[in-house]
Amino acid sequence: MELLDMELARARQRLNRAERSLERANEMLDEDCGVGINLALCSTIQAAQRRVAEARSRLAKIDPGSTDTAARFEPFGR
């Protein structure tokens, strides 16, 4: 049981990091930094969204009930 708890903790931590990264990138995009910066941020946001989806998928494999509360961020095309 201890190994499962460690895996759950790691999966939750991975998801939290990915969500924070996505949130920070979205906040930077809301600032008006210029077209070049915004294009780079769009790429960063897409990569962060991918990491969030992968982290949610890993967490769902370990603990299927945990993904209900993890679906907080909207897709990129906001």
Coordinates of N, CA and C in Angstrom, one line a residue:
M1 N 0.8 -1.2 0.0 CA 0.0 0.0 0.0 C 0.9 1.3 0.0
E2 N 2.0 1.2 0.6 CA 2.9 2.4 0.7 C 3.4 2.8 -0.7
L3 N 3.7 1.8 -1.6 CA 4.1 2.1 -2.9 C 3.0 2.9 -3.7
L4 N 1.8 2.4 -3.5 CA 0.7 3.1 -4.2 C 0.5 4.5 -3.7
D5 N 0.6 4.7 -2.4 CA 0.5 6.1 -1.9 C 1.6 7.0 -2.4
M6 N 2.8 6.4 -2.6 CA 3.9 7.2 -3.1 C 3.6 7.6 -4.6
E7 N 3.1 6.6 -5.4 CA 2.8 6.9 -6.8 C 1.7 7.9 -6.9
L8 N 0.7 7.8 -6.0 CA -0.4 8.8 -6.0 C 0.2 10.2 -5.7
A9 N 1.0 10.3 -4.7 CA 1.6 11.6 -4.4 C 2.4 12.2 -5.5
R10 N 3.2 11.3 -6.1 CA 4.0 11.8 -7.3 C 3.1 12.2 -8.4
A11 N 2.1 11.5 -8.7 CA 1.2 11.8 -9.8 C 0.5 13.1 -9.5
R12 N 0.0 13.3 -8.3 CA -0.6 14.6 -7.9 C 0.3 15.7 -8.0
Q13 N 1.6 15.5 -7.6 CA 2.6 16.6 -7.6 C 2.9 16.9 -9.1
R14 N 3.0 16.0 -9.9 CA 3.2 16.2 -11.3 C 2.1 17.0 -11.9
L15 N 0.9 16.7 -11.6 CA -0.3 17.4 -12.1 C -0.3 18.8 -11.6
N16 N 0.0 19.0 -10.3 CA 0.0 20.4 -9.7 C 1.0 21.2 -10.4
R17 N 2.2 20.7 -10.6 CA 3.3 21.4 -11.3 C 2.9 21.8 -12.7
A18 N 2.3 20.9 -13.4 CA 1.9 21.2 -14.8 C 0.8 22.2 -14.8
E19 N -0.2 22.1 -13.9 CA -1.3 23.1 -13.8 C -0.7 24.5 -13.5
R20 N 0.2 24.6 -12.5 CA 0.8 25.9 -12.2 C 1.6 26.5 -13.3
S21 N 2.3 25.6 -14.1 CA 3.0 26.1 -15.2 C 2.1 26.7 -16.3
L22 N 1.0 26.0 -16.5 CA 0.0 26.4 -17.5 C -0.7 27.7 -17.0
E23 N -1.0 27.8 -15.7 CA -1.6 29.0 -15.2 C -0.6 30.2 -15.4
R24 N 0.7 30.1 -15.0 CA 1.6 31.1 -15.2 C 1.8 31.6 -16.6
A25 N 1.8 30.6 -17.6 CA 1.9 31.0 -19.0 C 0.7 31.7 -19.5
N26 N -0.5 31.3 -19.0 CA -1.7 32.0 -19.4 C -1.7 33.5 -18.8
E27 N -1.2 33.6 -17.6 CA -1.2 35.0 -17.0 C -0.2 35.9 -17.8
M28 N 0.9 35.3 -18.2 CA 1.9 36.1 -19.0 C 1.3 36.4 -20.4
L29 N 0.5 35.6 -20.9 CA -0.2 35.9 -22.2 C -1.2 37.0 -22.1
D30 N -1.8 37.1 -20.9 CA -2.8 38.2 -20.7 C -2.1 39.6 -20.6
E31 N -0.8 39.6 -20.3 CA 0.0 40.8 -20.3 C 0.3 41.1 -21.8
D32 N 0.3 42.4 -22.1 CA 0.6 42.8 -23.5 C 2.1 42.9 -23.7
C33 N 2.8 41.8 -24.2 CA 4.2 41.8 -24.3 C 4.7 41.9 -25.8
G34 N 3.8 41.9 -26.7 CA 4.2 41.9 -28.1 C 3.9 40.6 -28.8
V35 N 3.9 40.7 -30.1 CA 3.5 39.5 -30.9 C 4.5 38.4 -30.8
G36 N 5.8 38.7 -30.9 CA 6.8 37.6 -30.8 C 6.8 36.9 -29.5
I37 N 6.6 37.6 -28.4 CA 6.5 36.9 -27.1 C 5.2 36.1 -27.0
N38 N 4.1 36.7 -27.5 CA 2.9 35.9 -27.4 C 2.9 34.7 -28.3
L39 N 3.6 34.7 -29.4 CA 3.7 33.4 -30.2 C 4.5 32.4 -29.4
A40 N 5.6 32.8 -28.8 CA 6.3 31.9 -27.9 C 5.5 31.3 -26.8
L41 N 4.7 32.2 -26.2 CA 3.9 31.8 -25.1 C 2.8 30.8 -25.5
C42 N 2.3 31.0 -26.7 CA 1.3 30.0 -27.2 C 1.9 28.6 -27.3
S43 N 3.1 28.6 -27.8 CA 3.8 27.3 -27.8 C 4.0 26.7 -26.4
T44 N 4.4 27.6 -25.5 CA 4.5 27.1 -24.1 C 3.2 26.6 -23.5
I45 N 2.2 27.4 -23.8 CA 0.8 27.0 -23.3 C 0.4 25.6 -23.8
Q46 N 0.6 25.4 -25.1 CA 0.2 24.1 -25.7 C 1.0 23.0 -25.1
A47 N 2.3 23.2 -24.9 CA 3.1 22.2 -24.2 C 2.7 21.9 -22.8
A48 N 2.3 23.0 -22.1 CA 1.8 22.9 -20.7 C 0.5 22.1 -20.7
Q49 N -0.4 22.4 -21.6 CA -1.7 21.7 -21.7 C -1.4 20.2 -21.9
R50 N -0.4 19.9 -22.8 CA -0.1 18.5 -23.0 C 0.4 17.8 -21.8
R51 N 1.2 18.5 -21.0 CA 1.7 18.0 -19.7 C 0.6 17.8 -18.7
V52 N -0.3 18.7 -18.7 CA -1.5 18.6 -17.8 C -2.3 17.3 -18.2
A53 N -2.6 17.2 -19.4 CA -3.4 16.0 -19.9 C -2.7 14.7 -19.6
E54 N -1.4 14.7 -19.8 CA -0.6 13.5 -19.5 C -0.6 13.2 -18.0
A55 N -0.4 14.2 -17.2 CA -0.4 14.0 -15.8 C -1.8 13.6 -15.3
R56 N -2.8 14.1 -15.8 CA -4.2 13.7 -15.4 C -4.4 12.2 -15.8
S57 N -3.9 11.8 -17.0 CA -4.0 10.5 -17.5 C -3.3 9.5 -16.5
R58 N -2.1 9.9 -16.2 CA -1.3 9.0 -15.2 C -2.0 8.9 -13.9
L59 N -2.5 10.0 -13.4 CA -3.2 10.0 -12.1 C -4.5 9.1 -12.2
A60 N -5.2 9.2 -13.3 CA -6.4 8.5 -13.5 C -6.2 7.0 -13.6
K61 N -5.0 6.6 -14.1 CA -4.6 5.2 -14.1 C -4.4 4.6 -12.7
I62 N -3.8 5.5 -11.9 CA -3.5 5.1 -10.5 C -4.8 5.2 -9.6
D63 N -5.5 6.3 -9.7 CA -6.7 6.5 -8.9 C -7.8 7.1 -9.7
P64 N -8.7 6.3 -10.3 CA -9.7 6.7 -11.3 C -10.6 7.8 -10.7
G65 N -10.9 7.9 -9.5 CA -11.8 8.9 -8.9 C -11.1 10.3 -8.8
S66 N -9.8 10.4 -8.9 CA -9.1 11.6 -8.6 C -9.2 12.6 -9.8
T67 N -9.5 12.2 -11.0 CA -9.5 13.2 -12.1 C -10.8 14.0 -12.1
D68 N -11.8 13.7 -11.4 CA -13.0 14.5 -11.3 C -12.7 15.9 -10.8
T69 N -11.9 16.0 -9.8 CA -11.5 17.3 -9.2 C -10.4 18.0 -9.9
A70 N -9.7 17.2 -10.8 CA -8.5 17.8 -11.4 C -8.8 18.5 -12.7
A71 N -10.0 18.5 -13.2 CA -10.3 19.1 -14.5 C -10.7 20.6 -14.3
R72 N -9.6 21.4 -14.1 CA -9.8 22.8 -13.7 C -9.6 23.8 -14.9
F73 N -8.6 23.4 -15.8 CA -8.2 24.4 -16.8 C -9.0 24.2 -18.1
E74 N -9.3 25.3 -18.7 CA -10.0 25.2 -20.0 C -9.0 25.0 -21.1
P75 N -9.5 24.5 -22.3 CA -8.6 24.3 -23.4 C -8.0 25.6 -23.9
F76 N -7.0 25.5 -24.8 CA -6.2 26.7 -25.3 C -7.1 27.7 -26.0
G77 N -8.0 27.3 -26.8 CA -8.8 28.3 -27.6 C -9.8 29.1 -26.8
R78 N -9.3 29.8 -25.8 CA -10.3 30.6 -25.0 C -10.7 31.8 -25.6

